[in-house]
Amino acid sequence: MPRPQSATTIFERACQLIPGGVNSPVRAARGVDAHPVIAARAKGSKVWDCSGAEYIDYIGSWGPALFGHAHREIVAAVRSAAKDGLSFGLLTDAEVELAEIITQIVPSVEMVRLVCSGTEATMSALRLARAATKRQKVLIFDGCYHGHGDAFLAGGGSGMATLGIPKGPGVTEGVVSDTIVVPYNDLDAVREAAKKYGKDLAAIFVEPIAGNMGLVPPDPGFLEGLREVCDSCGSLLVFDEVMTGFRVSRGGAQELLGVMPDLTTMGKIIGGGLPIAAYGGKKKIMMQVAPAGPVYQAGTLAGNPLATAAAIATLALLRDNDVYTKLEQRCSTLQDGLEQALKKSQVTGCVQRAGSMLTMFFHPGPVRNFADSADSDHKRFGAFWRGMCQKRILLPPSGYECWFVSTTHTNHDIHRTIKSAEEVLSRLVQGETYAEAHKA
Ligand code: PLP
């Protein structure tokens, strides 16, 4: 039997073999000046690290774990599918069933294509939007993240903001010049850009509730305004619901907020933890995707039978009417508790929430865009994160991220989290006051 290794040893080995020691940048925990937690297993609302320590987890695999980790029915569906083969590269009945479920659940989606990651979904949706409009430019919002496709890296978003990475190395100037970036919640800037580039504007991509600069809701009228701009200049409105899809409500942000996009990208929750994502929308537009139409997009593992089985099992769990009531209750209790903890400790901060996604900003609030989010006290967030980690509460290791609550977070988990936050915040204040008093 191999001997268990310490987190430090594992991370040192990782750093020799994998860039930065991780397979996705934010996992490195550099944004909170810490070493990454090395996961060994997870179940429900808990994650265990390689030393066996148990944490209450709010990373939730960065969104997919709406029903907690390793949900019994999702695992059973994957096991059962695996017995029949791991991948065929052929159409299966299950893929059709999944397409039926998605088109029934997501209001604006009439036809859908399955892919393997959110990045693939957004890149494919952009290609389709460009082909459908015969235009090149795309408008995105500072602080929204749409995966690591070249066109979107002109923008930024959580990982790049966390690591202070400049926008665009490796992205050609041509690509950058086709991406227009404006502040979130700034309709005047959108209208201005539409006036300037309208005839060249293929699409506006937006996170309808932003989650990649921390949780930032759209101002009332913002999404409606985007719809109007797109309609008046003939551009497509694309909602990137990779994070909000199936989370803020069954039919995503579009159902919750009542604004319909032309195309939607989905990921994360859809596969309950397996790599599957999708893009879809109006049939007239989707029929342009190959082989129905000329817009090429393909994938060896697209519609993989294990991931498809996990997706069907996950989306079946959404039928339970109590899911969103339960999530709302748990996450609003968490929000209230954190707000009280900030107040008690007299730390400047605010807690922004949409359904079961939430961010505690060390900022007086409201946080309406990326500039506000960047203006938060991220150093203090780092200290808070480390304090919470010591108390075995695992938060996303960056102040630019959302915490995700699942149906498996118990009232006890939530209350322990609030109590820990109170203790960590008051210790932070005492520590800072002490340091201030003992300055040379
Ligand atoms: N779009 C949004 C809104 C996301 O939050 C993410 C990932 O965090 C992506 C796209 C990219 O998805 P993936 O990491 O599956 O490529």
Coordinates of C-alpha atoms and ligand atoms in Angstrom, one line a residue:
M1 CA 0.0 0.0 0.0
P2 CA 1.4 3.4 -0.9
R3 CA 2.0 5.5 2.2
P4 CA -0.2 8.6 2.6
Q5 CA 1.7 11.8 1.7
S6 CA 1.4 15.2 3.3
A7 CA -0.3 18.0 1.5
T8 CA 3.1 19.8 1.2
T9 CA 4.7 16.8 -0.4
I10 CA 1.9 16.3 -2.9
F11 CA 1.9 20.0 -3.8
E12 CA 5.7 20.1 -4.2
R13 CA 5.5 17.1 -6.6
A14 CA 2.5 18.8 -8.4
C15 CA 4.5 22.0 -8.9
Q16 CA 7.3 20.0 -10.6
L17 CA 4.9 18.4 -13.0
I18 CA 1.8 20.6 -13.5
P19 CA 2.0 24.4 -14.2
G20 CA 1.6 26.1 -10.8
G21 CA 0.8 22.7 -9.3
V22 CA -2.9 22.7 -10.4
N23 CA -5.0 21.9 -13.4
S24 CA -7.1 25.1 -13.1
P25 CA -5.5 28.3 -11.8
V26 CA -7.8 29.4 -8.9
R27 CA -7.3 26.1 -7.2
A28 CA -3.8 27.1 -6.3
A29 CA -5.2 29.4 -3.6
R30 CA -2.7 32.1 -4.4
G31 CA -5.4 34.7 -4.1
V32 CA -5.6 34.0 -0.4
D33 CA -1.9 33.5 0.1
A34 CA -2.3 29.8 1.1
H35 CA -1.4 26.4 0.0
P36 CA -4.1 24.5 -1.8
V37 CA -6.3 22.1 0.0
I38 CA -5.6 18.6 -1.4
A39 CA -8.9 16.8 -1.8
A40 CA -9.2 13.1 -1.1
R41 CA -13.0 12.5 -1.1
A42 CA -16.3 14.3 -0.8
K43 CA -19.8 13.4 0.2
G44 CA -22.9 15.7 0.7
S45 CA -21.7 19.1 2.0
K46 CA -18.3 17.7 3.2
V47 CA -14.9 17.4 1.7
W48 CA -12.0 15.5 3.3
D49 CA -8.4 16.4 2.6
C50 CA -5.5 14.1 2.1
S51 CA -4.8 14.1 5.9
G52 CA -8.4 13.1 6.6
A53 CA -9.5 16.5 7.9
E54 CA -13.2 17.2 7.3
Y55 CA -14.5 20.5 5.9
I56 CA -17.9 22.1 5.3
D57 CA -17.5 22.8 1.6
Y58 CA -18.8 25.9 -0.1
I59 CA -16.7 25.5 -3.3
G60 CA -19.1 22.7 -4.4
S61 CA -16.7 21.9 -7.3
W62 CA -17.2 25.6 -8.4
G63 CA -20.9 25.1 -8.9
P64 CA -21.9 21.7 -10.1
A65 CA -22.6 20.2 -6.6
L66 CA -26.2 21.6 -6.3
F67 CA -27.2 18.3 -4.7
G68 CA -24.0 17.9 -2.7
H69 CA -21.1 15.7 -3.5
A70 CA -21.5 12.1 -4.8
H71 CA -25.3 12.1 -4.6
R72 CA -26.5 8.5 -4.4
E73 CA -28.8 8.6 -7.4
I74 CA -26.3 10.4 -9.6
V75 CA -23.5 7.9 -8.7
A76 CA -25.9 5.0 -9.3
A77 CA -26.7 6.4 -12.8
V78 CA -23.1 6.7 -13.7
R79 CA -22.3 3.2 -12.4
S80 CA -25.1 1.7 -14.3
A81 CA -24.1 3.5 -17.6
A82 CA -20.5 2.5 -17.2
K83 CA -21.5 -1.2 -17.3
D84 CA -22.8 -0.6 -20.9
G85 CA -19.6 1.1 -22.2
L86 CA -17.6 4.2 -21.5
S87 CA -17.9 5.9 -24.8
F88 CA -19.4 5.0 -28.2
G89 CA -18.9 8.0 -30.5
L90 CA -22.4 7.2 -31.7
L91 CA -25.8 8.7 -31.0
T92 CA -27.6 7.3 -28.0
D93 CA -31.2 7.4 -26.9
A94 CA -30.0 8.9 -23.6
E95 CA -28.7 12.0 -25.4
V96 CA -32.1 12.6 -27.0
E97 CA -33.7 12.2 -23.6
L98 CA -31.3 14.8 -22.2
A99 CA -32.0 17.2 -25.0
E100 CA -35.7 16.8 -24.4
I101 CA -35.3 17.5 -20.7
I102 CA -33.1 20.6 -21.3
T103 CA -35.5 22.1 -23.9
Q104 CA -38.4 21.5 -21.5
I105 CA -36.6 23.1 -18.6
V106 CA -34.9 26.1 -20.1
P107 CA -37.5 28.5 -21.5
S108 CA -35.7 30.0 -24.5
V109 CA -33.9 26.8 -25.6
E110 CA -35.7 24.9 -28.5
M111 CA -32.7 23.0 -29.7
V112 CA -29.4 22.0 -28.0
R113 CA -25.9 20.7 -28.7
L114 CA -24.0 18.8 -26.0
V115 CA -20.3 19.6 -25.4
C116 CA -17.8 18.8 -22.7
S117 CA -17.1 22.1 -20.9
G118 CA -18.5 25.6 -20.3
T119 CA -15.6 27.0 -22.3
E120 CA -16.5 24.8 -25.3
A121 CA -20.1 25.9 -25.0
T122 CA -19.3 29.6 -25.0
M123 CA -16.7 29.4 -27.8
S124 CA -19.2 27.4 -30.0
A125 CA -22.0 29.8 -29.2
L126 CA -19.8 32.8 -30.3
R127 CA -18.9 31.1 -33.5
L128 CA -22.5 30.4 -34.2
A129 CA -23.6 34.0 -33.4
R130 CA -20.9 35.3 -35.7
A131 CA -22.0 33.0 -38.5
A132 CA -25.7 33.6 -38.0
T133 CA -25.3 37.4 -38.1
K134 CA -22.3 37.5 -40.5
R135 CA -20.7 39.9 -38.1
Q136 CA -17.5 39.7 -36.1
K137 CA -17.5 41.7 -32.9
V138 CA -18.7 40.6 -29.5
L139 CA -19.5 42.8 -26.5
I140 CA -18.8 41.4 -23.1
F141 CA -18.7 42.9 -19.6
D142 CA -15.7 43.5 -17.5
G143 CA -15.5 40.9 -14.7
C144 CA -17.8 38.4 -16.4
Y145 CA -16.1 35.1 -17.2
H146 CA -17.0 33.0 -20.2
G147 CA -14.3 30.4 -20.1
H148 CA -10.8 30.7 -21.6
G149 CA -11.7 31.1 -25.3
D150 CA -9.5 33.7 -26.9
A151 CA -12.3 36.2 -27.7
F152 CA -13.3 36.3 -24.0
L153 CA -9.9 36.6 -22.5
A154 CA -9.8 40.2 -23.7
G155 CA -12.2 40.7 -20.7
G156 CA -11.0 39.1 -17.5
G157 CA -13.1 37.5 -14.8
S158 CA -12.5 35.6 -11.6
G159 CA -9.3 33.6 -12.2
M160 CA -7.4 36.3 -14.0
A161 CA -8.5 38.9 -11.5
T162 CA -7.6 36.7 -8.6
L163 CA -4.1 36.1 -10.0
G164 CA -3.6 39.6 -11.3
I165 CA -3.0 38.2 -14.8
P166 CA -2.9 40.8 -17.6
K167 CA -5.5 40.4 -20.2
G168 CA -4.6 38.7 -23.4
P169 CA -1.1 37.2 -23.6
G170 CA -1.3 34.6 -26.4
V171 CA -4.4 36.2 -27.8
T172 CA -3.9 37.9 -31.2
E173 CA -4.5 41.6 -31.6
G174 CA -7.1 40.8 -34.2
V175 CA -9.1 38.9 -31.7
V176 CA -8.7 41.5 -29.0
S177 CA -9.9 44.2 -31.4
D178 CA -13.1 42.2 -32.1
T179 CA -14.0 42.1 -28.4
I180 CA -15.6 45.2 -26.8
V181 CA -15.5 45.3 -23.0
V182 CA -17.8 47.6 -21.0
P183 CA -18.7 47.8 -17.3
Y184 CA -21.4 45.5 -16.0
N185 CA -24.7 47.2 -15.2
D186 CA -23.8 50.2 -17.5
L187 CA -26.5 50.4 -20.1
D188 CA -25.2 53.8 -21.3
A189 CA -21.9 52.2 -22.2
V190 CA -23.7 49.4 -24.0
R191 CA -25.8 51.8 -26.0
E192 CA -22.7 53.9 -26.8
A193 CA -20.9 50.8 -28.0
A194 CA -23.9 49.7 -30.1
K195 CA -24.0 53.1 -31.7
K196 CA -20.3 52.8 -32.6
Y197 CA -20.1 49.1 -33.6
G198 CA -23.8 48.2 -34.1
K199 CA -23.5 47.0 -37.7
D200 CA -20.5 44.8 -36.8
L201 CA -21.8 43.5 -33.5
A202 CA -22.6 39.8 -33.7
A203 CA -23.5 39.3 -30.0
I204 CA -23.7 40.5 -26.5
F205 CA -22.5 37.9 -24.1
V206 CA -23.5 38.3 -20.5
E207 CA -23.8 36.4 -17.2
P208 CA -27.4 37.3 -16.4
I209 CA -26.5 37.2 -12.8
A210 CA -22.7 37.7 -12.6
G211 CA -20.8 35.2 -10.4
N212 CA -17.3 35.6 -11.6
M213 CA -16.5 39.0 -9.9
G214 CA -18.3 37.7 -6.8
L215 CA -22.1 37.7 -6.9
V216 CA -23.3 40.8 -8.7
P217 CA -27.0 40.9 -9.6
P218 CA -28.1 42.9 -12.7
D219 CA -29.7 46.2 -11.9
P220 CA -33.4 46.3 -12.6
G221 CA -33.9 46.9 -16.3
F222 CA -30.3 46.0 -17.3
L223 CA -31.1 42.7 -19.0
E224 CA -34.2 44.2 -20.6
G225 CA -32.0 47.0 -21.9
L226 CA -29.6 44.5 -23.4
R227 CA -32.5 42.8 -25.1
E228 CA -33.6 46.1 -26.6
V229 CA -30.2 47.0 -27.8
C230 CA -29.8 43.6 -29.5
D231 CA -33.2 43.8 -31.1
S232 CA -32.5 47.3 -32.5
C233 CA -29.1 46.5 -33.9
G234 CA -29.7 42.9 -35.1
S235 CA -27.2 41.3 -32.7
L236 CA -27.8 38.1 -30.7
L237 CA -28.2 38.2 -27.0
V238 CA -26.4 35.3 -25.4
F239 CA -26.9 34.4 -21.7
D240 CA -24.0 32.5 -20.3
E241 CA -25.9 30.4 -17.7
V242 CA -23.0 28.0 -17.1
M243 CA -23.1 29.1 -13.4
T244 CA -26.7 30.3 -13.0
G245 CA -28.4 27.6 -15.1
F246 CA -30.5 25.2 -12.9
R247 CA -29.2 27.0 -9.8
V248 CA -31.0 30.3 -9.4
S249 CA -34.2 28.6 -10.5
R250 CA -35.0 25.4 -12.4
G251 CA -35.0 27.3 -15.8
G252 CA -32.0 29.5 -14.8
A253 CA -31.7 33.3 -14.6
Q254 CA -33.9 33.7 -17.7
E255 CA -36.8 32.0 -16.0
L256 CA -36.2 33.9 -12.8
L257 CA -35.8 37.3 -14.4
G258 CA -38.1 36.9 -17.4
V259 CA -35.8 38.1 -20.1
M260 CA -35.2 35.7 -23.0
P261 CA -31.9 35.4 -24.8
D262 CA -31.3 34.1 -28.4
L263 CA -28.7 31.6 -27.2
T264 CA -27.9 30.1 -23.9
T265 CA -24.8 28.3 -22.6
M266 CA -25.0 25.8 -19.8
G267 CA -22.5 23.7 -17.8
K268 CA -21.6 22.9 -14.2
I269 CA -24.8 21.7 -12.6
I270 CA -26.0 20.0 -15.7
G271 CA -23.6 17.0 -15.2
G272 CA -23.8 16.9 -11.4
G273 CA -20.0 16.7 -11.4
L274 CA -19.2 15.0 -14.7
P275 CA -17.8 16.9 -17.7
I276 CA -20.8 17.9 -19.8
A277 CA -22.1 21.3 -20.9
A278 CA -24.4 22.6 -23.6
Y279 CA -25.4 25.5 -25.8
G280 CA -28.8 26.0 -27.3
G281 CA -31.4 28.4 -28.4
K282 CA -33.9 29.2 -31.1
K283 CA -34.2 26.4 -33.6
K284 CA -33.7 28.7 -36.6
I285 CA -30.2 29.6 -35.2
M286 CA -29.3 26.2 -33.9
M287 CA -30.1 24.6 -37.3
Q288 CA -27.0 26.4 -38.7
V289 CA -24.7 24.1 -36.6
A290 CA -23.1 21.2 -38.6
P291 CA -24.2 18.8 -39.9
A292 CA -27.7 20.5 -40.1
G293 CA -25.9 23.7 -41.3
P294 CA -22.4 25.0 -42.1
V295 CA -21.1 26.1 -38.7
Y296 CA -18.6 23.4 -37.7
Q297 CA -18.4 22.2 -34.1
A298 CA -17.7 18.7 -33.0
G299 CA -16.4 16.6 -30.1
T300 CA -15.1 13.0 -29.7
L301 CA -16.5 12.8 -26.2
A302 CA -19.6 15.0 -26.7
G303 CA -22.6 13.4 -25.2
N304 CA -20.4 10.9 -23.4
P305 CA -22.7 8.2 -21.9
L306 CA -21.5 8.5 -18.3
A307 CA -21.8 12.3 -18.4
T308 CA -25.2 12.1 -20.1
A309 CA -26.5 9.6 -17.5
A310 CA -25.2 11.9 -14.7
A311 CA -27.0 14.8 -16.3
I312 CA -30.3 13.0 -16.7
A313 CA -30.2 11.9 -13.1
T314 CA -29.2 15.4 -11.9
L315 CA -32.0 17.1 -13.8
A316 CA -34.5 14.6 -12.6
L317 CA -33.7 15.7 -9.0
L318 CA -34.8 19.2 -9.9
R319 CA -38.4 17.9 -10.3
D320 CA -38.7 18.0 -6.5
N321 CA -40.5 21.3 -5.8
D322 CA -38.8 21.7 -2.5
V323 CA -35.3 22.0 -4.0
Y324 CA -35.4 25.8 -4.5
T325 CA -37.3 26.5 -1.3
K326 CA -34.8 24.6 0.7
L327 CA -31.8 26.3 -1.0
E328 CA -33.4 29.7 -0.6
Q329 CA -34.0 29.1 3.1
R330 CA -30.5 27.8 3.8
C331 CA -28.7 30.4 1.9
S332 CA -30.7 33.3 3.2
T333 CA -30.0 32.1 6.7
L334 CA -26.3 32.1 5.8
Q335 CA -26.6 35.6 4.4
D336 CA -28.4 37.0 7.4
G337 CA -25.8 35.3 9.8
L338 CA -22.8 36.7 7.8
E339 CA -24.3 40.2 7.8
Q340 CA -24.8 40.0 11.5
A341 CA -21.3 38.8 12.0
L342 CA -19.9 41.7 10.0
K343 CA -22.1 44.1 12.0
K344 CA -21.0 42.6 15.4
S345 CA -17.3 42.8 14.5
Q346 CA -17.8 46.2 12.9
V347 CA -16.0 45.1 9.8
T348 CA -16.9 46.9 6.6
G349 CA -18.6 44.4 4.3
C350 CA -21.7 43.3 2.5
V351 CA -23.2 40.0 1.5
Q352 CA -24.7 39.7 -2.0
R353 CA -26.8 36.7 -2.9
A354 CA -29.0 35.2 -5.6
G355 CA -30.7 31.9 -4.6
S356 CA -27.9 29.6 -3.4
M357 CA -25.0 31.7 -4.7
L358 CA -23.5 34.2 -2.4
T359 CA -20.4 36.4 -1.9
M360 CA -19.2 38.2 1.2
F361 CA -17.4 41.3 0.0
F362 CA -15.1 43.4 2.3
H363 CA -16.7 46.4 0.6
P364 CA -19.4 48.7 1.9
G365 CA -21.6 47.7 -1.0
P366 CA -23.5 47.6 -3.2
V367 CA -21.0 45.9 -5.5
R368 CA -22.4 46.7 -9.0
N369 CA -19.5 46.0 -11.3
F370 CA -15.9 44.8 -11.5
A371 CA -14.4 48.1 -10.3
D372 CA -16.4 47.8 -7.1
S373 CA -15.4 44.2 -6.6
A374 CA -11.8 45.0 -7.2
D375 CA -12.1 47.8 -4.7
S376 CA -12.9 45.3 -1.9
D377 CA -10.3 44.5 0.7
H378 CA -9.0 41.3 -0.8
K379 CA -6.1 41.1 1.6
R380 CA -8.6 40.9 4.4
F381 CA -10.5 38.3 2.5
G382 CA -7.3 36.2 2.4
A383 CA -7.0 36.5 6.2
F384 CA -10.7 35.6 6.6
W385 CA -10.3 32.6 4.3
R386 CA -7.3 31.3 6.2
G387 CA -9.1 31.7 9.5
M388 CA -12.2 29.9 8.2
C389 CA -10.0 27.1 6.7
Q390 CA -8.5 26.6 10.2
K391 CA -12.0 26.1 11.4
R392 CA -12.6 23.6 8.7
I393 CA -14.9 25.7 6.6
L394 CA -13.8 25.6 3.0
L395 CA -14.6 28.8 1.0
P396 CA -13.6 29.4 -2.6
P397 CA -10.0 30.8 -2.3
S398 CA -10.7 34.2 -3.8
G399 CA -12.8 37.3 -3.0
Y400 CA -13.9 37.3 -6.7
E401 CA -15.9 34.0 -6.4
C402 CA -19.3 32.8 -5.2
W403 CA -19.9 30.4 -2.4
F404 CA -22.3 27.7 -3.4
V405 CA -24.8 26.2 -1.0
S406 CA -26.2 22.7 -1.8
T407 CA -29.3 20.9 -0.7
T408 CA -27.1 18.8 1.6
H409 CA -25.9 21.8 3.7
T410 CA -27.7 21.2 7.0
N411 CA -28.9 23.9 9.4
H412 CA -26.1 22.7 11.6
D413 CA -23.5 23.4 8.8
I414 CA -24.9 26.8 8.2
H415 CA -24.9 27.8 11.9
R416 CA -21.4 26.4 12.4
T417 CA -20.3 28.5 9.4
I418 CA -21.9 31.7 10.9
K419 CA -20.4 31.1 14.3
S420 CA -16.9 30.5 12.8
A421 CA -17.3 33.7 10.7
E422 CA -18.1 35.6 13.8
E423 CA -15.1 34.3 15.6
V424 CA -12.7 34.8 12.7
L425 CA -13.9 38.3 12.0
S426 CA -13.6 39.4 15.6
R427 CA -10.1 37.8 15.8
L428 CA -9.2 39.7 12.6
V429 CA -10.3 43.0 14.1
Q430 CA -8.4 42.3 17.3
G431 CA -5.3 41.3 15.4
E432 CA -5.4 44.3 13.2
T433 CA -6.0 46.6 16.2
Y434 CA -3.1 45.0 18.0
A435 CA -0.8 45.4 15.0
E436 CA -1.8 49.0 14.6
A437 CA -1.2 49.7 18.3
H438 CA 2.3 48.0 18.2
K439 CA 3.5 49.7 15.0
A440 CA 7.1 50.8 15.5
Ligands
PLP1 N1 -19.1 30.6 -18.2 C1 -19.2 30.9 -16.8 C2 -20.3 31.8 -16.4 C3 -18.4 30.2 -15.9 O1 -18.6 30.5 -14.6 C4 -17.5 29.3 -16.3 C5 -16.6 28.6 -15.4 O2 -16.4 29.0 -14.3 C6 -17.3 29.1 -17.7 C7 -18.2 29.7 -18.6 C8 -16.3 28.1 -18.2 O3 -16.7 26.8 -17.9 P1 -15.7 25.6 -17.8 O4 -14.8 25.9 -16.6 O5 -16.5 24.4 -17.7 O6 -14.9 25.6 -19.1

